[in-house]
């Protein structure tokens, strides 16, 4: 039986693989992502009970993902980062992280911290997202997806989304929702 479902996000694939393997061996169900956009899509789809986030990543940062998890999915999170400066720590506190671990750490240090975090947050899955907020966020999420997939700046991705909506003759929100739904569909595991 799983000790709980955790989303692990780190853009360093070696760190990600090490964390995922170690937490799986410790009895957790692990969902992993190497960027913030995929992390949000997976969190929406899989509903983890806890997230372990790197802070500095290309595209959406760990702070961006944390704010989304907090505001739209009510998912508790903890950070694992190499940075411990005052500005970073202030932001961690402001976002409401339940723990902050400073790299480099090894698995014998991380697993107990994750277990302690799970004991504080409980085993209940988070409630479903608030629909109005999720709808409002579709445009921002679609822009993030376009930024990541096509290596665009935020402004270029937003302009591309506007152009796509105009070409299809639909509203910007409708086009954004279609894009996010398509990406979520592609992210689903294949049926056997």
mmCIF file of N, CA and C in Angstrom, residues 55-131:
data_model
loop_
_atom_site.group_PDB
_atom_site.id
_atom_site.type_symbol
_atom_site.label_atom_id
_atom_site.label_comp_id
_atom_site.label_asym_id
_atom_site.label_seq_id
_atom_site.Cartn_x
_atom_site.Cartn_y
_atom_site.Cartn_z
ATOM 1 N N UNK A 55 13.120 25.083 -7.092
ATOM 2 C CA UNK A 55 12.684 26.469 -7.259
ATOM 3 C C UNK A 55 13.076 27.036 -8.618
ATOM 4 N N UNK A 56 14.341 26.948 -8.983
ATOM 5 C CA UNK A 56 14.816 27.600 -10.215
ATOM 6 C C UNK A 56 14.771 26.618 -11.379
ATOM 7 N N UNK A 57 13.843 26.878 -12.304
ATOM 8 C CA UNK A 57 13.692 26.043 -13.498
ATOM 9 C C UNK A 57 13.398 26.953 -14.678
ATOM 10 N N UNK A 58 13.653 26.453 -15.883
ATOM 11 C CA UNK A 58 13.278 27.187 -17.097
ATOM 12 C C UNK A 58 11.756 27.283 -17.156
ATOM 13 N N UNK A 59 11.240 28.348 -17.752
ATOM 14 C CA UNK A 59 9.786 28.500 -17.850
ATOM 15 C C UNK A 59 9.213 28.822 -16.479
ATOM 16 N N UNK A 60 8.155 28.119 -16.099
ATOM 17 C CA UNK A 60 7.541 28.339 -14.795
ATOM 18 C C UNK A 60 8.491 27.886 -13.700
ATOM 19 N N UNK A 61 8.690 28.726 -12.696
ATOM 20 C CA UNK A 61 9.570 28.373 -11.574
ATOM 21 C C UNK A 61 8.800 27.524 -10.562
ATOM 22 N N UNK A 62 9.536 26.980 -9.608
ATOM 23 C CA UNK A 62 8.894 26.257 -8.516
ATOM 24 C C UNK A 62 7.933 27.151 -7.749
ATOM 25 N N UNK A 63 8.257 28.453 -7.643
ATOM 26 C CA UNK A 63 7.355 29.392 -6.983
ATOM 27 C C UNK A 63 6.040 29.514 -7.753
ATOM 28 N N UNK A 64 6.122 29.558 -9.094
ATOM 29 C CA UNK A 64 4.910 29.640 -9.921
ATOM 30 C C UNK A 64 4.041 28.401 -9.716
ATOM 31 N N UNK A 65 4.687 27.240 -9.732
ATOM 32 C CA UNK A 65 3.952 25.979 -9.554
ATOM 33 C C UNK A 65 3.326 25.944 -8.160
ATOM 34 N N UNK A 66 4.082 26.352 -7.151
ATOM 35 C CA UNK A 66 3.572 26.350 -5.779
ATOM 36 C C UNK A 66 2.334 27.240 -5.647
ATOM 37 N N UNK A 67 2.394 28.429 -6.240
ATOM 38 C CA UNK A 67 1.253 29.346 -6.165
ATOM 39 C C UNK A 67 0.024 28.720 -6.825
ATOM 40 N N UNK A 68 0.229 28.051 -7.954
ATOM 41 C CA UNK A 68 -0.888 27.387 -8.634
ATOM 42 C C UNK A 68 -1.454 26.268 -7.754
ATOM 43 N N UNK A 69 -0.570 25.435 -7.204
ATOM 44 C CA UNK A 69 -1.015 24.316 -6.352
ATOM 45 C C UNK A 69 -1.801 24.832 -5.153
ATOM 46 N N UNK A 70 -1.314 25.902 -4.563
ATOM 47 C CA UNK A 70 -1.975 26.479 -3.388
ATOM 48 C C UNK A 70 -3.328 27.094 -3.757
ATOM 49 N N UNK A 71 -3.355 27.905 -4.819
ATOM 50 C CA UNK A 71 -4.546 28.673 -5.142
ATOM 51 C C UNK A 71 -5.646 27.878 -5.829
ATOM 52 N N UNK A 72 -5.260 26.897 -6.644
ATOM 53 C CA UNK A 72 -6.270 26.217 -7.457
ATOM 54 C C UNK A 72 -6.520 24.766 -7.086
ATOM 55 N N UNK A 73 -5.551 24.102 -6.495
ATOM 56 C CA UNK A 73 -5.726 22.682 -6.188
ATOM 57 C C UNK A 73 -5.674 22.380 -4.693
ATOM 58 N N UNK A 74 -5.339 23.374 -3.882
ATOM 59 C CA UNK A 74 -5.198 23.172 -2.435
ATOM 60 C C UNK A 74 -4.232 22.048 -2.097
ATOM 61 N N UNK A 75 -3.164 21.931 -2.883
ATOM 62 C CA UNK A 75 -2.162 20.883 -2.668
ATOM 63 C C UNK A 75 -1.006 21.460 -1.861
ATOM 64 N N UNK A 76 -0.686 20.855 -0.709
ATOM 65 C CA UNK A 76 0.470 21.329 0.054
ATOM 66 C C UNK A 76 1.771 21.023 -0.685
ATOM 67 N N UNK A 77 2.804 21.815 -0.405
ATOM 68 C CA UNK A 77 4.070 21.648 -1.131
ATOM 69 C C UNK A 77 5.243 21.946 -0.219
ATOM 70 N N UNK A 78 6.386 21.412 -0.618
ATOM 71 C CA UNK A 78 7.651 21.704 0.044
ATOM 72 C C UNK A 78 8.676 21.969 -1.040
ATOM 73 N N UNK A 79 9.718 22.705 -0.705
ATOM 74 C CA UNK A 79 10.752 23.050 -1.673
ATOM 75 C C UNK A 79 12.052 22.310 -1.380
ATOM 76 N N UNK A 80 12.766 22.005 -2.454
ATOM 77 C CA UNK A 80 14.110 21.444 -2.376
ATOM 78 C C UNK A 80 14.951 22.304 -3.317
ATOM 79 N N UNK A 81 15.870 23.084 -2.760
ATOM 80 C CA UNK A 81 16.605 24.034 -3.586
ATOM 81 C C UNK A 81 18.022 24.227 -3.080
ATOM 82 N N UNK A 82 18.887 24.650 -3.977
ATOM 83 C CA UNK A 82 20.275 24.956 -3.609
ATOM 84 C C UNK A 82 20.396 26.373 -3.054
ATOM 85 N N UNK A 83 19.312 27.140 -3.080
ATOM 86 C CA UNK A 83 19.365 28.536 -2.675
ATOM 87 C C UNK A 83 18.766 28.740 -1.288
ATOM 88 N N UNK A 84 19.485 29.479 -0.449
ATOM 89 C CA UNK A 84 19.010 29.731 0.908
ATOM 90 C C UNK A 84 19.188 31.206 1.285
ATOM 91 N N UNK A 85 19.159 32.095 0.285
ATOM 92 C CA UNK A 85 19.306 33.522 0.563
ATOM 93 C C UNK A 85 18.017 34.071 1.179
ATOM 94 N N UNK A 86 18.098 35.253 1.762
ATOM 95 C CA UNK A 86 16.953 35.833 2.478
ATOM 96 C C UNK A 86 15.737 36.040 1.582
ATOM 97 N N UNK A 87 15.972 36.489 0.351
ATOM 98 C CA UNK A 87 14.861 36.733 -0.575
ATOM 99 C C UNK A 87 14.119 35.430 -0.885
ATOM 100 N N UNK A 88 14.877 34.359 -1.144
ATOM 101 C CA UNK A 88 14.269 33.059 -1.435
ATOM 102 C C UNK A 88 13.473 32.566 -0.228
ATOM 103 N N UNK A 89 14.075 32.652 0.946
ATOM 104 C CA UNK A 89 13.401 32.181 2.163
ATOM 105 C C UNK A 89 12.140 32.985 2.459
ATOM 106 N N UNK A 90 12.167 34.280 2.172
ATOM 107 C CA UNK A 90 10.980 35.115 2.378
ATOM 108 C C UNK A 90 9.852 34.675 1.451
ATOM 109 N N UNK A 91 10.194 34.373 0.195
ATOM 110 C CA UNK A 91 9.188 33.925 -0.775
ATOM 111 C C UNK A 91 8.620 32.559 -0.379
ATOM 112 N N UNK A 92 9.485 31.657 0.095
ATOM 113 C CA UNK A 92 9.045 30.333 0.555
ATOM 114 C C UNK A 92 8.014 30.494 1.677
ATOM 115 N N UNK A 93 8.323 31.384 2.609
ATOM 116 C CA UNK A 93 7.419 31.623 3.743
ATOM 117 C C UNK A 93 6.109 32.257 3.273
ATOM 118 N N UNK A 94 6.218 33.227 2.374
ATOM 119 C CA UNK A 94 5.034 33.923 1.851
ATOM 120 C C UNK A 94 4.082 32.943 1.151
ATOM 121 N N UNK A 95 4.641 31.996 0.412
ATOM 122 C CA UNK A 95 3.814 31.022 -0.317
ATOM 123 C C UNK A 95 3.186 29.980 0.603
ATOM 124 N N UNK A 96 3.776 29.791 1.784
ATOM 125 C CA UNK A 96 3.199 28.841 2.732
ATOM 126 C C UNK A 96 3.701 27.414 2.576
ATOM 127 N N UNK A 97 4.959 27.251 2.196
ATOM 128 C CA UNK A 97 5.525 25.898 2.071
ATOM 129 C C UNK A 97 5.527 25.216 3.434
ATOM 130 N N UNK A 98 5.288 23.901 3.446
ATOM 131 C CA UNK A 98 5.297 23.186 4.721
ATOM 132 C C UNK A 98 6.705 22.759 5.114
ATOM 133 N N UNK A 99 7.650 22.819 4.166
ATOM 134 C CA UNK A 99 9.051 22.511 4.485
ATOM 135 C C UNK A 99 9.943 23.119 3.408
ATOM 136 N N UNK A 100 11.211 23.354 3.790
ATOM 137 C CA UNK A 100 12.194 23.881 2.853
ATOM 138 C C UNK A 100 13.493 23.128 3.095
ATOM 139 N N UNK A 101 13.918 22.361 2.105
ATOM 140 C CA UNK A 101 15.132 21.554 2.209
ATOM 141 C C UNK A 101 16.197 22.165 1.309
ATOM 142 N N UNK A 102 17.404 22.293 1.804
ATOM 143 C CA UNK A 102 18.484 22.899 1.036
ATOM 144 C C UNK A 102 19.385 21.808 0.455
ATOM 145 N N UNK A 103 19.591 21.875 -0.886
ATOM 146 C CA UNK A 103 20.494 20.934 -1.561
ATOM 147 C C UNK A 103 21.931 21.275 -1.191
ATOM 148 N N UNK A 104 22.865 20.377 -1.280
ATOM 149 C CA UNK A 104 22.648 18.982 -1.628
ATOM 150 C C UNK A 104 22.164 18.179 -0.424
ATOM 151 N N UNK A 105 21.207 17.331 -0.659
ATOM 152 C CA UNK A 105 20.687 16.416 0.345
ATOM 153 C C UNK A 105 20.714 15.021 -0.240
ATOM 154 N N UNK A 106 20.849 14.028 0.604
ATOM 155 C CA UNK A 106 20.740 12.674 0.085
ATOM 156 C C UNK A 106 19.415 12.073 0.544
ATOM 157 N N UNK A 107 19.059 10.944 -0.052
ATOM 158 C CA UNK A 107 17.756 10.343 0.216
ATOM 159 C C UNK A 107 17.514 10.024 1.688
ATOM 160 N N UNK A 108 18.522 9.556 2.449
ATOM 161 C CA UNK A 108 18.248 9.307 3.868
ATOM 162 C C UNK A 108 17.816 10.563 4.639
ATOM 163 N N UNK A 109 18.079 11.749 4.082
ATOM 164 C CA UNK A 109 17.607 12.985 4.703
ATOM 165 C C UNK A 109 16.249 13.405 4.137
ATOM 166 N N UNK A 110 16.023 13.155 2.845
ATOM 167 C CA UNK A 110 14.802 13.610 2.183
ATOM 168 C C UNK A 110 13.599 12.757 2.565
ATOM 169 N N UNK A 111 13.758 11.430 2.582
ATOM 170 C CA UNK A 111 12.625 10.544 2.854
ATOM 171 C C UNK A 111 11.967 10.859 4.205
ATOM 172 N N UNK A 112 12.735 11.007 5.304
ATOM 173 C CA UNK A 112 12.071 11.343 6.572
ATOM 174 C C UNK A 112 11.362 12.705 6.535
ATOM 175 N N UNK A 113 11.924 13.659 5.812
ATOM 176 C CA UNK A 113 11.283 14.972 5.694
ATOM 177 C C UNK A 113 9.950 14.853 4.957
ATOM 178 N N UNK A 114 9.920 14.038 3.897
ATOM 179 C CA UNK A 114 8.677 13.820 3.150
ATOM 180 C C UNK A 114 7.668 13.077 4.030
ATOM 181 N N UNK A 115 8.137 12.064 4.771
ATOM 182 C CA UNK A 115 7.231 11.333 5.666
ATOM 183 C C UNK A 115 6.642 12.256 6.728
ATOM 184 N N UNK A 116 7.468 13.147 7.270
ATOM 185 C CA UNK A 116 6.982 14.101 8.270
ATOM 186 C C UNK A 116 5.949 15.047 7.655
ATOM 187 N N UNK A 117 6.213 15.487 6.428
ATOM 188 C CA UNK A 117 5.260 16.375 5.744
ATOM 189 C C UNK A 117 3.930 15.661 5.518
ATOM 190 N N UNK A 118 3.983 14.402 5.106
ATOM 191 C CA UNK A 118 2.745 13.642 4.897
ATOM 192 C C UNK A 118 1.979 13.479 6.200
ATOM 193 N N UNK A 119 2.685 13.282 7.301
ATOM 194 C CA UNK A 119 1.986 13.112 8.581
ATOM 195 C C UNK A 119 1.264 14.398 8.979
ATOM 196 N N UNK A 120 1.788 15.550 8.527
ATOM 197 C CA UNK A 120 1.139 16.825 8.838
ATOM 198 C C UNK A 120 -0.038 17.117 7.925
ATOM 199 N N UNK A 121 0.046 16.706 6.665
ATOM 200 C CA UNK A 121 -1.027 17.053 5.727
ATOM 201 C C UNK A 121 -2.134 16.019 5.688
ATOM 202 N N UNK A 122 -1.894 14.821 6.249
ATOM 203 C CA UNK A 122 -2.926 13.795 6.245
ATOM 204 C C UNK A 122 -2.953 13.032 4.939
ATOM 205 N N UNK A 123 -3.827 12.072 4.879
ATOM 206 C CA UNK A 123 -3.893 11.166 3.732
ATOM 207 C C UNK A 123 -5.050 11.471 2.788
ATOM 208 N N UNK A 124 -5.861 12.452 3.113
ATOM 209 C CA UNK A 124 -7.011 12.753 2.263
ATOM 210 C C UNK A 124 -6.566 13.441 0.978
ATOM 211 N N UNK A 125 -7.125 13.040 -0.177
ATOM 212 C CA UNK A 125 -6.786 13.742 -1.411
ATOM 213 C C UNK A 125 -7.329 15.169 -1.352
ATOM 214 N N UNK A 126 -6.676 16.088 -2.049
ATOM 215 C CA UNK A 126 -7.146 17.470 -2.023
ATOM 216 C C UNK A 126 -8.510 17.594 -2.694
ATOM 217 N N UNK A 127 -9.289 18.600 -2.301
ATOM 218 C CA UNK A 127 -10.589 18.794 -2.935
ATOM 219 C C UNK A 127 -10.423 19.220 -4.388
ATOM 220 N N UNK A 128 -11.473 19.034 -5.206
ATOM 221 C CA UNK A 128 -11.366 19.458 -6.601
ATOM 222 C C UNK A 128 -11.173 20.964 -6.685
ATOM 223 N N UNK A 129 -10.584 21.431 -7.800
ATOM 224 C CA UNK A 129 -10.330 22.873 -7.919
ATOM 225 C C UNK A 129 -11.623 23.663 -8.009
ATOM 226 N N UNK A 130 -11.528 24.921 -7.632
ATOM 227 C CA UNK A 130 -12.670 25.816 -7.758
ATOM 228 C C UNK A 130 -12.793 26.166 -9.241
ATOM 229 N N UNK A 131 -13.917 25.847 -9.825
ATOM 230 C CA UNK A 131 -14.094 25.996 -11.265
ATOM 231 C C UNK A 131 -13.832 27.396 -11.789
#
